[in-house]
Amino acid sequence: MLLLPCAGLIVVVLLLKADTRQACWQWLLLFCLAGGVVCASKLAFMGWGIGSRAYDFTGFSGHSALLASIWPVMLWILFSRARPALRAAAVGGYLLALVIGVSRLIIQAHSLSEVVSGLALGYLISSSFLLLQYSRHTHIRFLSNGQFVAMLILPLLLVAQGKKAPTQNLLEQIALSVAPVTKVYTREDLHRARPALTPDRALRPAPAS
């Protein structure tokens, strides 16, 4: 409920002027790539039990990946029209993603391997985008004071609402519809070493009682 609207806000800002529309499509492609990798890893575990018990890995941390993808780019947009010293504040986006990623560990929402891999994926996406823009000397010079304030206020309003996006439930429904299982795999199944359900086992009739 916070990250996806912020990603959309980046798209809107980059579309406002013709000389940054190419950057918009680059951002969309890279961001969708990150989201696709995260979803694929989660569906692979939920539907087929593909994970790692040794590393306690059930898929990339979506929060960590999206945070590391969005915040460096968001702060680059906010400060790209400022003096060079202030533009360096975009580095704060990397630190913010790291801090929130660590918070996911503290509340035990994800394992270390999931957070580290999620942050690495997100950093790869945001750094690739920013390097592309620096190579093209792209700057967001047209951000008005009102737009600047809006980009600051929107995340605060979304956080204040405290709502959670139903992404986890949606992924579970997709996994149940495409995988040969009647119940999605969970972390508890991973540590109990529940065997992955193959199509052969899924179609084999149960023995008569």
mmCIF file of C-alpha atoms in Angstrom:
data_model
loop_
_atom_site.group_PDB
_atom_site.id
_atom_site.type_symbol
_atom_site.label_atom_id
_atom_site.label_comp_id
_atom_site.label_asym_id
_atom_site.label_seq_id
_atom_site.Cartn_x
_atom_site.Cartn_y
_atom_site.Cartn_z
ATOM 1 C CA MET A 1 0.000 0.000 0.000
ATOM 2 C CA LEU A 2 3.037 2.311 0.252
ATOM 3 C CA LEU A 3 5.625 0.994 -2.171
ATOM 4 C CA LEU A 4 3.511 0.347 -5.259
ATOM 5 C CA PRO A 5 1.888 3.838 -5.214
ATOM 6 C CA CYS A 6 5.364 5.349 -4.791
ATOM 7 C CA ALA A 7 6.572 3.361 -7.795
ATOM 8 C CA GLY A 8 3.593 4.732 -9.719
ATOM 9 C CA LEU A 9 4.461 8.255 -8.577
ATOM 10 C CA ILE A 10 7.938 7.837 -10.054
ATOM 11 C CA VAL A 11 6.338 6.847 -13.362
ATOM 12 C CA VAL A 12 4.092 9.930 -13.340
ATOM 13 C CA VAL A 13 6.963 12.305 -12.564
ATOM 14 C CA LEU A 14 9.168 10.838 -15.294
ATOM 15 C CA LEU A 15 6.320 11.117 -17.812
ATOM 16 C CA LEU A 16 5.810 14.825 -17.160
ATOM 17 C CA LYS A 17 8.440 15.874 -19.669
ATOM 18 C CA ALA A 18 9.543 14.458 -22.990
ATOM 19 C CA ASP A 19 13.253 14.303 -22.138
ATOM 20 C CA THR A 20 12.647 11.901 -19.248
ATOM 21 C CA ARG A 21 10.112 9.607 -20.904
ATOM 22 C CA GLN A 22 12.830 7.217 -21.981
ATOM 23 C CA ALA A 23 13.894 7.071 -18.338
ATOM 24 C CA CYS A 24 10.283 6.250 -17.439
ATOM 25 C CA TRP A 25 10.211 3.190 -19.693
ATOM 26 C CA GLN A 26 13.594 2.088 -18.375
ATOM 27 C CA TRP A 27 12.294 2.391 -14.821
ATOM 28 C CA LEU A 28 9.121 0.479 -15.616
ATOM 29 C CA LEU A 29 11.053 -2.337 -17.274
ATOM 30 C CA LEU A 30 13.541 -2.683 -14.415
ATOM 31 C CA PHE A 31 10.900 -2.381 -11.690
ATOM 32 C CA CYS A 32 8.647 -4.961 -13.341
ATOM 33 C CA LEU A 33 11.669 -7.243 -13.651
ATOM 34 C CA ALA A 34 12.263 -6.999 -9.899
ATOM 35 C CA GLY A 35 8.600 -7.665 -9.143
ATOM 36 C CA GLY A 36 8.544 -10.607 -11.535
ATOM 37 C CA VAL A 37 11.598 -12.232 -9.946
ATOM 38 C CA VAL A 38 10.129 -11.802 -6.451
ATOM 39 C CA CYS A 39 6.744 -13.226 -7.468
ATOM 40 C CA ALA A 40 8.320 -16.153 -9.336
ATOM 41 C CA SER A 41 10.438 -17.109 -6.320
ATOM 42 C CA LYS A 42 7.442 -16.957 -3.980
ATOM 43 C CA LEU A 43 5.186 -18.924 -6.313
ATOM 44 C CA ALA A 44 7.892 -21.551 -6.797
ATOM 45 C CA PHE A 45 7.928 -22.129 -3.053
ATOM 46 C CA MET A 46 4.195 -21.812 -2.378
ATOM 47 C CA GLY A 47 3.220 -24.115 -5.219
ATOM 48 C CA TRP A 48 6.118 -26.548 -5.540
ATOM 49 C CA GLY A 49 8.076 -26.248 -2.305
ATOM 50 C CA ILE A 50 11.179 -24.945 -4.072
ATOM 51 C CA GLY A 51 13.276 -23.341 -1.361
ATOM 52 C CA SER A 52 16.260 -23.972 0.883
ATOM 53 C CA ARG A 53 15.946 -25.432 4.348
ATOM 54 C CA ALA A 54 19.672 -24.854 4.968
ATOM 55 C CA TYR A 55 19.324 -21.103 4.322
ATOM 56 C CA ASP A 56 15.704 -20.822 5.511
ATOM 57 C CA PHE A 57 14.809 -19.418 2.085
ATOM 58 C CA THR A 58 11.236 -19.335 0.783
ATOM 59 C CA GLY A 59 11.683 -16.581 -1.806
ATOM 60 C CA PHE A 60 13.069 -13.066 -2.136
ATOM 61 C CA SER A 61 11.802 -10.626 0.469
ATOM 62 C CA GLY A 62 9.375 -8.473 -1.511
ATOM 63 C CA HIS A 63 9.560 -5.596 0.965
ATOM 64 C CA SER A 64 13.351 -5.521 0.818
ATOM 65 C CA ALA A 65 13.504 -5.801 -2.975
ATOM 66 C CA LEU A 66 10.911 -3.083 -3.587
ATOM 67 C CA LEU A 67 12.380 -0.762 -0.944
ATOM 68 C CA ALA A 68 15.854 -1.031 -2.447
ATOM 69 C CA SER A 69 14.410 -0.525 -5.941
ATOM 70 C CA ILE A 70 12.267 2.509 -5.114
ATOM 71 C CA TRP A 71 13.851 4.699 -2.441
ATOM 72 C CA PRO A 72 17.210 5.416 -4.139
ATOM 73 C CA VAL A 73 15.320 6.429 -7.298
ATOM 74 C CA MET A 74 12.739 8.429 -5.324
ATOM 75 C CA LEU A 75 15.421 10.457 -3.548
ATOM 76 C CA TRP A 76 17.376 10.909 -6.781
ATOM 77 C CA ILE A 77 14.272 12.511 -8.312
ATOM 78 C CA LEU A 78 13.668 14.688 -5.267
ATOM 79 C CA PHE A 79 17.218 16.038 -5.117
ATOM 80 C CA SER A 80 18.319 15.911 -8.755
ATOM 81 C CA ARG A 81 17.679 19.631 -9.195
ATOM 82 C CA ALA A 82 19.660 20.531 -6.061
ATOM 83 C CA ARG A 83 23.349 21.314 -5.587
ATOM 84 C CA PRO A 84 25.787 18.392 -5.956
ATOM 85 C CA ALA A 85 26.144 18.101 -2.181
ATOM 86 C CA LEU A 86 22.394 17.666 -1.790
ATOM 87 C CA ARG A 87 22.159 15.263 -4.720
ATOM 88 C CA ALA A 88 24.377 12.961 -2.710
ATOM 89 C CA ALA A 89 21.410 12.619 -0.343
ATOM 90 C CA ALA A 90 20.075 10.030 -2.776
ATOM 91 C CA VAL A 91 22.499 7.662 -1.058
ATOM 92 C CA GLY A 92 20.066 7.907 1.846
ATOM 93 C CA GLY A 93 17.684 5.788 -0.186
ATOM 94 C CA TYR A 94 20.116 2.885 -0.021
ATOM 95 C CA LEU A 95 20.529 3.333 3.720
ATOM 96 C CA LEU A 96 16.783 3.618 4.295
ATOM 97 C CA ALA A 97 16.177 0.359 2.436
ATOM 98 C CA LEU A 98 18.893 -1.312 4.505
ATOM 99 C CA VAL A 99 17.417 -0.095 7.798
ATOM 100 C CA ILE A 100 13.908 -1.274 6.923
ATOM 101 C CA GLY A 101 15.317 -4.562 5.651
ATOM 102 C CA VAL A 102 16.963 -5.088 9.032
ATOM 103 C CA SER A 103 13.630 -4.295 10.683
ATOM 104 C CA ARG A 104 12.109 -7.224 8.760
ATOM 105 C CA LEU A 105 14.656 -9.448 10.488
ATOM 106 C CA ILE A 106 13.924 -7.983 13.904
ATOM 107 C CA ILE A 107 10.196 -8.691 13.629
ATOM 108 C CA GLN A 108 11.020 -12.116 12.107
ATOM 109 C CA ALA A 109 8.978 -11.450 8.978
ATOM 110 C CA HIS A 110 11.782 -12.881 6.830
ATOM 111 C CA SER A 111 14.971 -14.874 7.200
ATOM 112 C CA LEU A 112 18.438 -13.413 6.706
ATOM 113 C CA SER A 113 18.824 -15.049 3.295
ATOM 114 C CA GLU A 114 15.487 -13.639 2.102
ATOM 115 C CA VAL A 115 16.288 -10.086 3.214
ATOM 116 C CA VAL A 116 19.843 -10.123 1.861
ATOM 117 C CA SER A 117 18.757 -11.530 -1.501
ATOM 118 C CA GLY A 118 15.841 -9.073 -1.669
ATOM 119 C CA LEU A 119 18.077 -6.093 -0.936
ATOM 120 C CA ALA A 120 20.661 -7.294 -3.463
ATOM 121 C CA LEU A 121 17.975 -7.593 -6.144
ATOM 122 C CA GLY A 122 16.548 -4.160 -5.343
ATOM 123 C CA TYR A 123 19.953 -2.493 -5.238
ATOM 124 C CA LEU A 124 20.774 -4.037 -8.618
ATOM 125 C CA ILE A 125 17.574 -2.580 -10.095
ATOM 126 C CA SER A 126 17.923 0.949 -8.657
ATOM 127 C CA SER A 127 21.663 1.140 -9.343
ATOM 128 C CA SER A 128 21.174 -0.008 -12.933
ATOM 129 C CA PHE A 129 18.542 2.673 -13.445
ATOM 130 C CA LEU A 130 20.618 5.441 -11.848
ATOM 131 C CA LEU A 131 23.748 4.469 -13.782
ATOM 132 C CA LEU A 132 21.753 4.645 -17.002
ATOM 133 C CA GLN A 133 20.575 8.143 -16.106
ATOM 134 C CA TYR A 134 24.022 9.372 -15.067
ATOM 135 C CA SER A 135 25.468 8.056 -18.324
ATOM 136 C CA ARG A 136 22.819 10.089 -20.178
ATOM 137 C CA HIS A 137 23.186 13.109 -17.828
ATOM 138 C CA THR A 138 19.469 12.959 -17.047
ATOM 139 C CA HIS A 139 18.229 15.512 -14.495
ATOM 140 C CA ILE A 140 14.719 16.256 -13.216
ATOM 141 C CA ARG A 141 14.880 20.052 -13.517
ATOM 142 C CA PHE A 142 11.155 20.633 -13.917
ATOM 143 C CA LEU A 143 9.996 19.462 -10.463
ATOM 144 C CA SER A 144 8.011 22.368 -9.053
ATOM 145 C CA ASN A 145 7.765 23.145 -5.358
ATOM 146 C CA GLY A 146 4.256 21.699 -5.305
ATOM 147 C CA GLN A 147 5.394 18.476 -6.959
ATOM 148 C CA PHE A 148 8.318 18.249 -4.560
ATOM 149 C CA VAL A 149 5.998 18.604 -1.558
ATOM 150 C CA ALA A 150 3.535 16.082 -3.038
ATOM 151 C CA MET A 151 6.298 13.492 -3.399
ATOM 152 C CA LEU A 152 7.158 13.984 0.258
ATOM 153 C CA ILE A 153 3.592 13.998 1.570
ATOM 154 C CA LEU A 154 2.202 11.002 -0.346
ATOM 155 C CA PRO A 155 4.395 8.391 1.422
ATOM 156 C CA LEU A 156 3.547 9.924 4.804
ATOM 157 C CA LEU A 157 -0.194 9.768 4.079
ATOM 158 C CA LEU A 158 0.046 6.143 2.949
ATOM 159 C CA VAL A 159 2.015 5.156 6.044
ATOM 160 C CA ALA A 160 -0.498 6.937 8.287
ATOM 161 C CA GLN A 161 -3.338 4.812 6.866
ATOM 162 C CA GLY A 162 -1.609 1.662 8.113
ATOM 163 C CA LYS A 163 -3.280 -0.595 5.533
ATOM 164 C CA LYS A 164 -1.666 -3.723 4.137
ATOM 165 C CA ALA A 165 -1.868 -4.673 0.485
ATOM 166 C CA PRO A 166 -3.390 -8.149 -0.061
ATOM 167 C CA THR A 167 -0.399 -9.301 -2.121
ATOM 168 C CA GLN A 168 0.341 -12.386 -0.007
ATOM 169 C CA ASN A 169 -3.216 -13.694 -0.311
ATOM 170 C CA LEU A 170 -3.193 -12.982 -4.044
ATOM 171 C CA LEU A 171 0.030 -14.951 -4.538
ATOM 172 C CA GLU A 172 -1.393 -17.840 -2.526
ATOM 173 C CA GLN A 173 -4.481 -17.930 -4.745
ATOM 174 C CA ILE A 174 -2.336 -17.900 -7.878
ATOM 175 C CA ALA A 175 -0.156 -20.699 -6.496
ATOM 176 C CA LEU A 176 -3.204 -22.831 -5.734
ATOM 177 C CA SER A 177 -4.565 -22.284 -9.234
ATOM 178 C CA VAL A 178 -1.382 -23.155 -11.147
ATOM 179 C CA ALA A 179 0.351 -25.727 -8.923
ATOM 180 C CA PRO A 180 -0.736 -29.342 -8.211
ATOM 181 C CA VAL A 181 -1.435 -28.644 -4.538
ATOM 182 C CA THR A 182 -4.500 -28.030 -2.415
ATOM 183 C CA LYS A 183 -2.538 -26.171 0.291
ATOM 184 C CA VAL A 184 0.364 -23.806 -0.261
ATOM 185 C CA TYR A 185 3.758 -24.664 1.174
ATOM 186 C CA THR A 186 4.730 -22.743 4.303
ATOM 187 C CA ARG A 187 7.948 -22.154 6.206
ATOM 188 C CA GLU A 188 6.862 -24.832 8.683
ATOM 189 C CA ASP A 189 6.636 -27.309 5.799
ATOM 190 C CA LEU A 190 10.152 -26.329 4.746
ATOM 191 C CA HIS A 191 11.582 -27.158 8.156
ATOM 192 C CA ARG A 192 9.566 -30.368 8.365
ATOM 193 C CA ALA A 193 11.068 -31.254 4.974
ATOM 194 C CA ARG A 194 7.611 -31.798 3.467
ATOM 195 C CA PRO A 195 8.329 -33.443 0.098
ATOM 196 C CA ALA A 196 7.592 -31.392 -2.978
ATOM 197 C CA LEU A 197 4.408 -32.504 -4.720
ATOM 198 C CA THR A 198 5.228 -33.660 -8.227
ATOM 199 C CA PRO A 199 2.568 -33.977 -10.945
ATOM 200 C CA ASP A 200 3.001 -37.773 -10.736
ATOM 201 C CA ARG A 201 2.173 -37.791 -7.031
ATOM 202 C CA ALA A 202 -0.611 -35.285 -7.556
ATOM 203 C CA LEU A 203 -2.380 -37.567 -10.046
ATOM 204 C CA ARG A 204 -1.773 -40.843 -8.203
ATOM 205 C CA PRO A 205 -5.001 -42.028 -6.470
ATOM 206 C CA ALA A 206 -4.920 -42.399 -2.729
ATOM 207 C CA PRO A 207 -4.840 -46.003 -1.418
ATOM 208 C CA ALA A 208 -8.161 -47.462 -0.347
ATOM 209 C CA SER A 209 -8.703 -47.489 3.392
#
